[in-house]
PDB file of C-alpha atoms and ligand atoms in Angstrom:
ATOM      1  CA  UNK A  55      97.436  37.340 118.063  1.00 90.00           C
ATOM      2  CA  UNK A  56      97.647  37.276 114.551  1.00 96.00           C
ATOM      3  CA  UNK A  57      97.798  40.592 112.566  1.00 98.00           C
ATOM      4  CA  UNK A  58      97.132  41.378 109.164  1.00 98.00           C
ATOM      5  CA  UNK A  59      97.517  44.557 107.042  1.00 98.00           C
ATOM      6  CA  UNK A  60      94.674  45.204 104.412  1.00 98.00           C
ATOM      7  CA  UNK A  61      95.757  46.509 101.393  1.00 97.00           C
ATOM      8  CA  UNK A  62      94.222  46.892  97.801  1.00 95.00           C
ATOM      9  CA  UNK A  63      96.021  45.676  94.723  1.00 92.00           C
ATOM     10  CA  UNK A  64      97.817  48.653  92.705  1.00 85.00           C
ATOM     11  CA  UNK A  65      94.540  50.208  90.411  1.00 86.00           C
ATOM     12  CA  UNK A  66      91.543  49.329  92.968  1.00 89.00           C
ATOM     13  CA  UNK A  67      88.709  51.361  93.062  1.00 89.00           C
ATOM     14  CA  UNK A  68      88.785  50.382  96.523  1.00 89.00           C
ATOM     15  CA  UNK A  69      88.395  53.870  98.552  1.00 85.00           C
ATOM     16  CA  UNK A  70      90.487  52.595 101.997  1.00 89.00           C
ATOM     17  CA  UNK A  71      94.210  50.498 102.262  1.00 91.00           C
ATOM     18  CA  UNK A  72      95.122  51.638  98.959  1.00 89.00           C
ATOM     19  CA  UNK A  73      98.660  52.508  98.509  1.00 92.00           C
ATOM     20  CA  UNK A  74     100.430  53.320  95.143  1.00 90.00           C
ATOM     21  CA  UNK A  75     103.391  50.755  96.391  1.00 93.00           C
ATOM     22  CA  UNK A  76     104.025  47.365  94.027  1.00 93.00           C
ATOM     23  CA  UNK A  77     102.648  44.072  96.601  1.00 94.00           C
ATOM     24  CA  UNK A  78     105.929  43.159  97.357  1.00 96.00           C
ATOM     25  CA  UNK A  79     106.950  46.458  98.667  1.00 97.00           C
ATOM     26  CA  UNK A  80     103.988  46.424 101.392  1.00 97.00           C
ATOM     27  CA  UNK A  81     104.622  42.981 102.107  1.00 98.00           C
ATOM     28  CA  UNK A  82     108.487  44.025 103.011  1.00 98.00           C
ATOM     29  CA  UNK A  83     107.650  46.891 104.665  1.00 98.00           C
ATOM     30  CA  UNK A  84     104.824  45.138 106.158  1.00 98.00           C
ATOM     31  CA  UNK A  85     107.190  42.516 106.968  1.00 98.00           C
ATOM     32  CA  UNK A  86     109.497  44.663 108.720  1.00 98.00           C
ATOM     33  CA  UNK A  87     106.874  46.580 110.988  1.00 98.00           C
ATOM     34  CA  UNK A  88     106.159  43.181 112.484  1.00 98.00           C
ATOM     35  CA  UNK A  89     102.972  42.500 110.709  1.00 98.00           C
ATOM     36  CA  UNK A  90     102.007  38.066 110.598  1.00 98.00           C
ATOM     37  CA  UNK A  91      99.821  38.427 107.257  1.00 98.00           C
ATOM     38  CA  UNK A  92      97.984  40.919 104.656  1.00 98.00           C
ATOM     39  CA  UNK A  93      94.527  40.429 103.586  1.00 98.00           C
ATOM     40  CA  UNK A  94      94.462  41.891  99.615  1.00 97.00           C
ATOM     41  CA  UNK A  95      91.340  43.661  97.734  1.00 97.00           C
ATOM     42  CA  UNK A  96      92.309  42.217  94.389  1.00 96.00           C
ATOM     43  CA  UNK A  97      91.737  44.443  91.460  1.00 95.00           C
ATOM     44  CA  UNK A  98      89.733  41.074  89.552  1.00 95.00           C
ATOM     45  CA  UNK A  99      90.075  37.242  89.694  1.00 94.00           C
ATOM     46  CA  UNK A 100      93.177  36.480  89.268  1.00 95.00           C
ATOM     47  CA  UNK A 101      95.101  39.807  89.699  1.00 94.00           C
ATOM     48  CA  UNK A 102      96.860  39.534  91.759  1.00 95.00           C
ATOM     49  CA  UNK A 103      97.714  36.401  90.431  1.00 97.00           C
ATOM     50  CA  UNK A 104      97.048  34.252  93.977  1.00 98.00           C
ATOM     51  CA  UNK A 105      99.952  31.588  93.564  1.00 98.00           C
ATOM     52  CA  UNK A 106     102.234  34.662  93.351  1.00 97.00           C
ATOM     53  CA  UNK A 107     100.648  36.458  95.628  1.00 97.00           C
ATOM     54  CA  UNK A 108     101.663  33.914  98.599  1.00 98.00           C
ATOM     55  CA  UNK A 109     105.014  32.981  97.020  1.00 98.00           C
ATOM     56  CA  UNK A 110     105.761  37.148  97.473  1.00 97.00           C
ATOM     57  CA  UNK A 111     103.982  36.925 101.081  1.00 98.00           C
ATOM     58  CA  UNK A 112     106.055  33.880 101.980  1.00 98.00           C
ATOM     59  CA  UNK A 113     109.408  35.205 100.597  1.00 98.00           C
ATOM     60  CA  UNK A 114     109.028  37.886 103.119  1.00 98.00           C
ATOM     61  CA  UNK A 115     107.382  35.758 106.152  1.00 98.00           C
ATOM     62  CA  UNK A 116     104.080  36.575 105.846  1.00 98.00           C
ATOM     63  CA  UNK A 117     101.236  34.849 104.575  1.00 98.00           C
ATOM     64  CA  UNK A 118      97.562  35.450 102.851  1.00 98.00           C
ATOM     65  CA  UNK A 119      94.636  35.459 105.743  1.00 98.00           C
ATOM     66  CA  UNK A 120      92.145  36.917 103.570  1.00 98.00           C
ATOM     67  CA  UNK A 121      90.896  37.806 100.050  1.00 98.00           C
ATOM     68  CA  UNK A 122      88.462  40.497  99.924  1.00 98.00           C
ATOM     69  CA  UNK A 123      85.284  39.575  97.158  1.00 98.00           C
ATOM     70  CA  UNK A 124      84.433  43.703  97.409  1.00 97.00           C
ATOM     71  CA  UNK A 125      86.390  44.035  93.767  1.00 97.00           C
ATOM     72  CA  UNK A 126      83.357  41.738  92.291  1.00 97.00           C
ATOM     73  CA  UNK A 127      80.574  44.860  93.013  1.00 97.00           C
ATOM     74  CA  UNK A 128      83.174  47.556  92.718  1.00 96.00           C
ATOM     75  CA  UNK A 129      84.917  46.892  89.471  1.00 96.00           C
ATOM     76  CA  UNK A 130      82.372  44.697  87.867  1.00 96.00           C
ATOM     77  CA  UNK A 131      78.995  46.219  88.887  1.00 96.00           C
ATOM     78  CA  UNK A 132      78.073  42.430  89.877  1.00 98.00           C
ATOM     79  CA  UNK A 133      75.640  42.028  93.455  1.00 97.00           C
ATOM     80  CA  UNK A 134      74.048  39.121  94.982  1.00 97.00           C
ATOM     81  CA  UNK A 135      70.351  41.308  94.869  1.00 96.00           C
ATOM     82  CA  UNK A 136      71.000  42.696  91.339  1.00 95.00           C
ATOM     83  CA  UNK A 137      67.457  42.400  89.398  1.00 94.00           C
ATOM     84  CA  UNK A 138      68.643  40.812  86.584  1.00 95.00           C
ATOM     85  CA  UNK A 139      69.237  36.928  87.466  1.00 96.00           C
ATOM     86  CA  UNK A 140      72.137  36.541  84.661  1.00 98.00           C
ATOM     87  CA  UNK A 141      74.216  39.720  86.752  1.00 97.00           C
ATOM     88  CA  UNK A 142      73.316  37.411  89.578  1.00 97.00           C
ATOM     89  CA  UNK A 143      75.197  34.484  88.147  1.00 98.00           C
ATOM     90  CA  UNK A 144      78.047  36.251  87.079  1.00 98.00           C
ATOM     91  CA  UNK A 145      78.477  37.383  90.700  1.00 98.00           C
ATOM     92  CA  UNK A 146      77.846  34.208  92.189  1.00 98.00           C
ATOM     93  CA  UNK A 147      80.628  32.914  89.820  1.00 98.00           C
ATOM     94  CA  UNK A 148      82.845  35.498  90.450  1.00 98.00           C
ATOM     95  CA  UNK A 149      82.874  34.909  94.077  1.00 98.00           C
ATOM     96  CA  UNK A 150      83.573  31.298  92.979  1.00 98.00           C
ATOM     97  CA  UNK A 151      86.558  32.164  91.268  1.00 98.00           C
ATOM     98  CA  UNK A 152      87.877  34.639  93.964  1.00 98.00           C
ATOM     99  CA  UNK A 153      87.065  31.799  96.570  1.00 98.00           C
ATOM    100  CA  UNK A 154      89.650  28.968  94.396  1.00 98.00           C
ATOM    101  CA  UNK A 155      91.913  32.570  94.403  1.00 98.00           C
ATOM    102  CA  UNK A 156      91.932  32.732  98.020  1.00 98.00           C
ATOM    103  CA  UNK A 157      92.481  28.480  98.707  1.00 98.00           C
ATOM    104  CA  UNK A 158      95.332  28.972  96.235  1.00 98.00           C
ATOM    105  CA  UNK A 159      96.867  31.856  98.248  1.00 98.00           C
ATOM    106  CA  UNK A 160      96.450  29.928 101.074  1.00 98.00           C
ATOM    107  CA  UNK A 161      93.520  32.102 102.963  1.00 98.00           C
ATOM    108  CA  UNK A 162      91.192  31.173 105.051  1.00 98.00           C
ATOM    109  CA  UNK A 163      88.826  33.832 104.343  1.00 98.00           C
ATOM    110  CA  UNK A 164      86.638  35.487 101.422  1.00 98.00           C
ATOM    111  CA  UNK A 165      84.803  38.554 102.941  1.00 98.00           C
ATOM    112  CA  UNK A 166      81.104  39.348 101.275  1.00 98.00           C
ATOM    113  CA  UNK A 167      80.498  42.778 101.954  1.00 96.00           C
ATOM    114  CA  UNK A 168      80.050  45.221  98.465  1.00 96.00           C
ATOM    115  CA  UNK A 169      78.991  42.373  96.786  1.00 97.00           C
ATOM    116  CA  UNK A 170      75.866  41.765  98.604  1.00 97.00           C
ATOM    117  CA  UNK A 171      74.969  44.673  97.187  1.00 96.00           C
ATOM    118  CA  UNK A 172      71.252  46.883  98.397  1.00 94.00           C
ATOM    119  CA  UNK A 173      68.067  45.973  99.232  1.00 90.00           C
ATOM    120  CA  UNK A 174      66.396  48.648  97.597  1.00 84.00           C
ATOM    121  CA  UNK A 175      68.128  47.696  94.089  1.00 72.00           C
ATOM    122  CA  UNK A 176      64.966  48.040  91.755  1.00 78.00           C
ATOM    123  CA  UNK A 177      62.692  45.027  93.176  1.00 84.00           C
ATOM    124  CA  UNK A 178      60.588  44.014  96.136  1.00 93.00           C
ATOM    125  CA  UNK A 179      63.196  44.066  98.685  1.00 92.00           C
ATOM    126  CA  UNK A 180      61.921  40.421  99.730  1.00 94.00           C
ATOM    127  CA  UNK A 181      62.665  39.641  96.758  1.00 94.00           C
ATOM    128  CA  UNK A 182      66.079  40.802  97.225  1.00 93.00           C
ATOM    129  CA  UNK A 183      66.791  39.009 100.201  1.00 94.00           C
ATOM    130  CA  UNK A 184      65.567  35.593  99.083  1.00 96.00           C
ATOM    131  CA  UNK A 185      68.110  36.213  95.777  1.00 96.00           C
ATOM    132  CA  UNK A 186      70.695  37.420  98.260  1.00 97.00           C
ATOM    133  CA  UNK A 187      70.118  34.185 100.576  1.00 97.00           C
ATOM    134  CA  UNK A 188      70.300  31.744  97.226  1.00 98.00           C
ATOM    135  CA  UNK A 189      73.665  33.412  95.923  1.00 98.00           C
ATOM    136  CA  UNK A 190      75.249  33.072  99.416  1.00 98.00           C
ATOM    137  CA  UNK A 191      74.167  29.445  99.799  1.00 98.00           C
ATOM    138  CA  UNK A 192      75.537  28.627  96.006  1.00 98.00           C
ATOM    139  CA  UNK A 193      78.935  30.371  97.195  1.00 98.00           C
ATOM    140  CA  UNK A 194      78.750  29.083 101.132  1.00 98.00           C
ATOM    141  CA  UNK A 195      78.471  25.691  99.946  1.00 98.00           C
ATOM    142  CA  UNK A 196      81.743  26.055  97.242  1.00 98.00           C
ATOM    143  CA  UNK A 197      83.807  27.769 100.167  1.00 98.00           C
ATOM    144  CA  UNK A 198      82.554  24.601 102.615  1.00 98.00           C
ATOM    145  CA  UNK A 199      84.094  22.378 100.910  1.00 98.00           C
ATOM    146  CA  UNK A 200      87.279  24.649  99.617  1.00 98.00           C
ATOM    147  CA  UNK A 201      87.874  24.843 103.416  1.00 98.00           C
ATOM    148  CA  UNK A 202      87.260  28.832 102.953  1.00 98.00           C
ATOM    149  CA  UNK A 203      85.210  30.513 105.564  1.00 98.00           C
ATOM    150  CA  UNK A 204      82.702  33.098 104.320  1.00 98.00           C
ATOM    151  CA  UNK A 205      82.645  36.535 106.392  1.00 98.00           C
ATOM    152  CA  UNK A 206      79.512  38.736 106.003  1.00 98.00           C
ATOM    153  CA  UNK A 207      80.491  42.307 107.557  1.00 98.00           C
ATOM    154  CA  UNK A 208      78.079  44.403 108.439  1.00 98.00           C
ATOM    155  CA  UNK A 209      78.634  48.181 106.837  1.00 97.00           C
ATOM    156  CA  UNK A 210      77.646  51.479 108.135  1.00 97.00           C
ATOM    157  CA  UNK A 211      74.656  52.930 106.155  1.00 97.00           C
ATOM    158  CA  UNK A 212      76.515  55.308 103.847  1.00 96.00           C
ATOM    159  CA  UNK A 213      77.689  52.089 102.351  1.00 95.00           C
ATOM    160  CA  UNK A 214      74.726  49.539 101.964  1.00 94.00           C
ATOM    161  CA  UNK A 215      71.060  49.630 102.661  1.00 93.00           C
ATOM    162  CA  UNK A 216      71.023  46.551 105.036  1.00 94.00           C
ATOM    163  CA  UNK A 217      73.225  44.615 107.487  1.00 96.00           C
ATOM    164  CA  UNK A 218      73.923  47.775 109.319  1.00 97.00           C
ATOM    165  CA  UNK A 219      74.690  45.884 112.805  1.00 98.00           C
ATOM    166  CA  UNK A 220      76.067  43.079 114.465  1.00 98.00           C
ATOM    167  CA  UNK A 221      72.800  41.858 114.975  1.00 98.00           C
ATOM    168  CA  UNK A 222      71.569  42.066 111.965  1.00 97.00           C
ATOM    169  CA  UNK A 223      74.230  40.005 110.500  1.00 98.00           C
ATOM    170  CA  UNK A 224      73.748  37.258 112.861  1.00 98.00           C
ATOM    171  CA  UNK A 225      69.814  36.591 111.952  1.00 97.00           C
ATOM    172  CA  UNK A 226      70.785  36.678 108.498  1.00 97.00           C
ATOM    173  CA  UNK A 227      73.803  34.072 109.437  1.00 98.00           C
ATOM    174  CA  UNK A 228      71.312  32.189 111.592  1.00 97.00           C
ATOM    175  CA  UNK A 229      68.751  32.359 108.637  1.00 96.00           C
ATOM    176  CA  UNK A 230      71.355  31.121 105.815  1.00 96.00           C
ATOM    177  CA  UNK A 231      72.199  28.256 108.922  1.00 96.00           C
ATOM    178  CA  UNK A 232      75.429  27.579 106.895  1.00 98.00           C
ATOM    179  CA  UNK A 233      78.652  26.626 108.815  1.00 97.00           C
ATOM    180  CA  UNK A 234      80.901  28.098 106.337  1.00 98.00           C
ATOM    181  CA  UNK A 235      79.668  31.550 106.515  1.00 98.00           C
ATOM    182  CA  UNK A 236      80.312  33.644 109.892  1.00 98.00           C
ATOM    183  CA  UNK A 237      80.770  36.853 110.818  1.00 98.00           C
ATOM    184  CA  UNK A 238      83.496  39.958 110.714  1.00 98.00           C
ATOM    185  CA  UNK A 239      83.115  42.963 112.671  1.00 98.00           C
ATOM    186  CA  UNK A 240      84.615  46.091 111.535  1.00 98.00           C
ATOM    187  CA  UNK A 241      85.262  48.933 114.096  1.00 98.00           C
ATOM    188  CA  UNK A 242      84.675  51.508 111.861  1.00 98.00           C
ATOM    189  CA  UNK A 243      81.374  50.485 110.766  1.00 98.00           C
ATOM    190  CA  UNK A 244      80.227  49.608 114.316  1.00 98.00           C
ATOM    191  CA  UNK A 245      81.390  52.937 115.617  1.00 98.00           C
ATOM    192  CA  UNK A 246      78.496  54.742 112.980  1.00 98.00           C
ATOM    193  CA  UNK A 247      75.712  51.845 114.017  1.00 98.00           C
ATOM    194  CA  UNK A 248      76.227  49.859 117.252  1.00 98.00           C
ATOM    195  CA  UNK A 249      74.671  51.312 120.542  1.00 98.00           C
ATOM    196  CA  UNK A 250      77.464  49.697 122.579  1.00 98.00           C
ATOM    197  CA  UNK A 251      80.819  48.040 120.626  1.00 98.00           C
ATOM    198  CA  UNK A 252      81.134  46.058 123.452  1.00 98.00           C
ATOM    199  CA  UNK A 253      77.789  44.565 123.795  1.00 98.00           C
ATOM    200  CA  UNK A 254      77.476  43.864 120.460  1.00 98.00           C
ATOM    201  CA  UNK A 255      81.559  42.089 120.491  1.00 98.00           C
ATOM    202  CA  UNK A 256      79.613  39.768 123.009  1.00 98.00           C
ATOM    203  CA  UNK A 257      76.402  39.133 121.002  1.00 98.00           C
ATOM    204  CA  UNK A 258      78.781  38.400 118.201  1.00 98.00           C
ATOM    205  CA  UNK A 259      81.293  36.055 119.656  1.00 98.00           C
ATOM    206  CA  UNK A 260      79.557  32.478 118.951  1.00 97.00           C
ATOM    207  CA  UNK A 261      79.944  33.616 115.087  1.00 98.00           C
ATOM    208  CA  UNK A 262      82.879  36.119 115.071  1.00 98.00           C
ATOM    209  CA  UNK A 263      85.455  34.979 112.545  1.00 98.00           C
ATOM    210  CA  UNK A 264      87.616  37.816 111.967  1.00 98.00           C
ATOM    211  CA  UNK A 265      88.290  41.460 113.311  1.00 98.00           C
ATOM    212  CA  UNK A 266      88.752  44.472 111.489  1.00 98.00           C
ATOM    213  CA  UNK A 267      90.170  47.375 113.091  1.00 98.00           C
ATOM    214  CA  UNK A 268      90.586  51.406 112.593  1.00 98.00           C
ATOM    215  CA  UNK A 269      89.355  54.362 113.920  1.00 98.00           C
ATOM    216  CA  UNK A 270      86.280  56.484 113.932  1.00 98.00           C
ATOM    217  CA  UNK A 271      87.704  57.793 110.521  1.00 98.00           C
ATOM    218  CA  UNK A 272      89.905  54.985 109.022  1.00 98.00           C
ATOM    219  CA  UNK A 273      92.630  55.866 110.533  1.00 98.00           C
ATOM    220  CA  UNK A 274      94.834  53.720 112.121  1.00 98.00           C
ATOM    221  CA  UNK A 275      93.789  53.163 115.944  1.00 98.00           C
ATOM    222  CA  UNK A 276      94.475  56.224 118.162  1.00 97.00           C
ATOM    223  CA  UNK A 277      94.314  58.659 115.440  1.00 98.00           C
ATOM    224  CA  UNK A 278      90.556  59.183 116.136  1.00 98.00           C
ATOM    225  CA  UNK A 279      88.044  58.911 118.843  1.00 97.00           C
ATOM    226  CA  UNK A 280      86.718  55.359 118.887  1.00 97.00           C
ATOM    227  CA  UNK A 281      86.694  53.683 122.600  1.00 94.00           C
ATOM    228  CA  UNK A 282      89.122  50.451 121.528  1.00 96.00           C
ATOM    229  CA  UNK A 283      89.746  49.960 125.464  1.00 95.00           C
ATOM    230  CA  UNK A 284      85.968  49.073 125.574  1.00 96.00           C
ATOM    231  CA  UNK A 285      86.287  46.990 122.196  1.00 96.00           C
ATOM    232  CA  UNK A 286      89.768  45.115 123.462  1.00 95.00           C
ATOM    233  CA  UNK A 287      88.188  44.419 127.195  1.00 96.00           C
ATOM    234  CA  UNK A 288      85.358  42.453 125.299  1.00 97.00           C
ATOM    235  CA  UNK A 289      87.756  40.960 122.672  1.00 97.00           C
ATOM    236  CA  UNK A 290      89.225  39.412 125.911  1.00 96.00           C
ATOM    237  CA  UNK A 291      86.342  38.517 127.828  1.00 97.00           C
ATOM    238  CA  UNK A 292      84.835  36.490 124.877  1.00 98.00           C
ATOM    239  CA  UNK A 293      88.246  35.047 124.297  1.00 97.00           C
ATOM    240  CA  UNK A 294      88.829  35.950 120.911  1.00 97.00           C
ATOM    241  CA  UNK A 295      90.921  33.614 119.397  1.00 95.00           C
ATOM    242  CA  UNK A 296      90.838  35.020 115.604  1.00 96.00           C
ATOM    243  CA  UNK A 297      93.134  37.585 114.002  1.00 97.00           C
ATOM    244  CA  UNK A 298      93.254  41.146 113.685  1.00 98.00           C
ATOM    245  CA  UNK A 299      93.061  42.644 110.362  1.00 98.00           C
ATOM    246  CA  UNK A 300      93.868  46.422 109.817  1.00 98.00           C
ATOM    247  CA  UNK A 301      91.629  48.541 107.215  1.00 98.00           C
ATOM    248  CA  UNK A 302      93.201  51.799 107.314  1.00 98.00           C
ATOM    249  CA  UNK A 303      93.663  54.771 105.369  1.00 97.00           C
ATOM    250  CA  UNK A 304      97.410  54.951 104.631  1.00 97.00           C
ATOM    251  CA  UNK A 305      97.460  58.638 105.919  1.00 96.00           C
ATOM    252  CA  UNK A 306      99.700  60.579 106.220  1.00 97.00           C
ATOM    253  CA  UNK A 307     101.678  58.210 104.681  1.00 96.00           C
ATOM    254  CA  UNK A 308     101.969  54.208 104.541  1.00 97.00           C
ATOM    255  CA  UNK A 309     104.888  53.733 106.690  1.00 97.00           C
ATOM    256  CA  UNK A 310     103.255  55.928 109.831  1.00 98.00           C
ATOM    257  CA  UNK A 311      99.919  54.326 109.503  1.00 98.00           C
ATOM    258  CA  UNK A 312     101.173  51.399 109.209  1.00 98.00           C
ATOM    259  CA  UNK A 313     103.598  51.476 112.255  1.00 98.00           C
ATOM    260  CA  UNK A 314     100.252  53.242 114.341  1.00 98.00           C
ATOM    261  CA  UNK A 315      98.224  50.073 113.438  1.00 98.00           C
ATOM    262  CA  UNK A 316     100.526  47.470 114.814  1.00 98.00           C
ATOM    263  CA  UNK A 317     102.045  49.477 117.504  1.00 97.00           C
ATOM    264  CA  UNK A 318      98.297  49.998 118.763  1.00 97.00           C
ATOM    265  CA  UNK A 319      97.638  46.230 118.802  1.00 96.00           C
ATOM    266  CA  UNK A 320     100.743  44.522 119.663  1.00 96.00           C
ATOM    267  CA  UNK A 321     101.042  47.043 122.653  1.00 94.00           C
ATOM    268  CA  UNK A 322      97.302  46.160 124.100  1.00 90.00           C
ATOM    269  CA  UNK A 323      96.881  42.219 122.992  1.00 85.00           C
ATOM    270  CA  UNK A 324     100.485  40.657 123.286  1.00 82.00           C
ATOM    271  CA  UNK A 325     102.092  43.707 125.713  1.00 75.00           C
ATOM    272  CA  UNK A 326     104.832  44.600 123.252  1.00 53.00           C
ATOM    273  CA  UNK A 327     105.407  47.412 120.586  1.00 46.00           C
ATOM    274  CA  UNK A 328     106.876  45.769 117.300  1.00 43.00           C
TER     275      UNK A 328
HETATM  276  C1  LER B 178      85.662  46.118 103.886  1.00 60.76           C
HETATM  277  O1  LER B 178      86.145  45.258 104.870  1.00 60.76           O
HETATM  278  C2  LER B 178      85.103  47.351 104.440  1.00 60.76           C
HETATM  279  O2  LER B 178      85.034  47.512 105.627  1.00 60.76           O
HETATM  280  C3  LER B 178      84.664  48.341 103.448  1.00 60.76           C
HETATM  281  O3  LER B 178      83.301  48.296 103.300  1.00 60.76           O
HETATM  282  C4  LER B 178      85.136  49.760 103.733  1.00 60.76           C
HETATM  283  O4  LER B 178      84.363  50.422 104.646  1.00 60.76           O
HETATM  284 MN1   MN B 179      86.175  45.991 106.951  1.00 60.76          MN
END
């Protein structure tokens, strides 16, 4: 099983994985806890510069699994439904750019979560969706042929106005009908909006690319009181052959969560603590 630690780039707005430690530091200390890779929420295109960014990961045995497109809606105020078509663009570019980031770093993913940004942003909310579905396709297509997978995650409600649940996600997947672009599920958002993690780890397992995981409150796993044994029985019975990613809130401090976040999965997937 492959695990990754998330972790935003020094000055992210990002609100979870941010840590006032330089990259390298994580990725030794990282390193040292046992982790296989880090997945980064860049602070813009380019910085962290990407071909330093996996020299650093590499120097300390680790390498880039995912770059995180949330910085294009969070620092920029660029979104895929955005009512103005030349905000539009610039996102759609901007994804573009992080996309040759992540190929450089040598990812395989670019999540699309903040970036999709709300339904309800000012027009018809059709409306929305049809620019949403456009922007994707524009940035599916680049990814396709960059050999970069596209992950749409679904977020809880107090963070977007749509793609709430597993299901959701996959009739919007099924409706952009692009290879390139599948699906991540995060534990954290599927503990405020799925009836049954379980059920919906099996409804999602023909599109599931990648797994994020933390508690009820972004903490690591086991510091709150989501039902993982439920989420790790279906991880096995659909055969999950992706990697784990952990989103956590470095609380109390890095090093503890951390060590929580791989002890939790290297204990219950590969039967060892790091
Ligand atoms: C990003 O992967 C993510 O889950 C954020 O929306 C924080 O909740
Ligand atoms: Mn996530």
């Amino acid at each position: 099983m492959q695990v990754s630690l998330y972790v935003a780039a020094s000055g992210s707005r990002f609100w979870a994985a941010s840590t006032s430690m330089s990259l390298a530091e994580v990725m030794a200390r990282a390193a040292d806890l046992g982790y296989d890779a880090i997945e980064i929420m860049p602070r813009a295109a380019g910085d962290p510069d990407p071909d330093v960014l996996r020299a650093t990961a590499a120097r300390y045995g680790l390498t880039v699994t995912a770059v995180a497109s949330g910085f294009v809606a969070i620092e920029q105020g660029l979104t895929f439904t955005h009512p103005d078509g030349k905000v539009r663009r610039r996102a759609v570019e901007a994804v573009r750019a992080c996309i040759a980031d992540a190929r450089r770093a040598g990812a395989s993913f670019v999540s699309i979560g903040p970036v999709r940004g709300k339904l309800q942003a000012g027009m018809d909310p059709a409306v929305a969706l049809e620019h949403l579905i456009a922007c994707l396709r524009a940035c599916g297509l680049t990814a396709g042929k960059m050999g970069i997978t596209l992950t749409v995650e679904p977020g809880n409600r107090y963070e977007t106005d749509f793609i709430h649940t597993v299901d959701e996600a996959i009739a919007f997947l099924e409706t952009l009908g692009l290879p390139s672009v599948r699906l991540q599920a995060d534990t954290f958002h599927m503990n405020i909006e799925e009836g049954s993690l379980a059920g919906a780890i099996r409804r999602a397992a023909p599109y599931l690319a990648h797994v994020h995981l933390a508690d009820s409150n972004r903490r690591a796993p086991g510091w709150g009181h989501l039902d993982f044994e439920a989420v790790i029985a279906a991880l096995r019975e659909i055969a999950y052959r992706g990697g784990i990613g952990l989103e956590i809130l470095f609380e109390p401090d890095f090093e503890s969560a951390a060590r929580q976040g791989i002890r939790f999965v290297r204990d219950r997937f590969d039967g060892r603590a790091s």
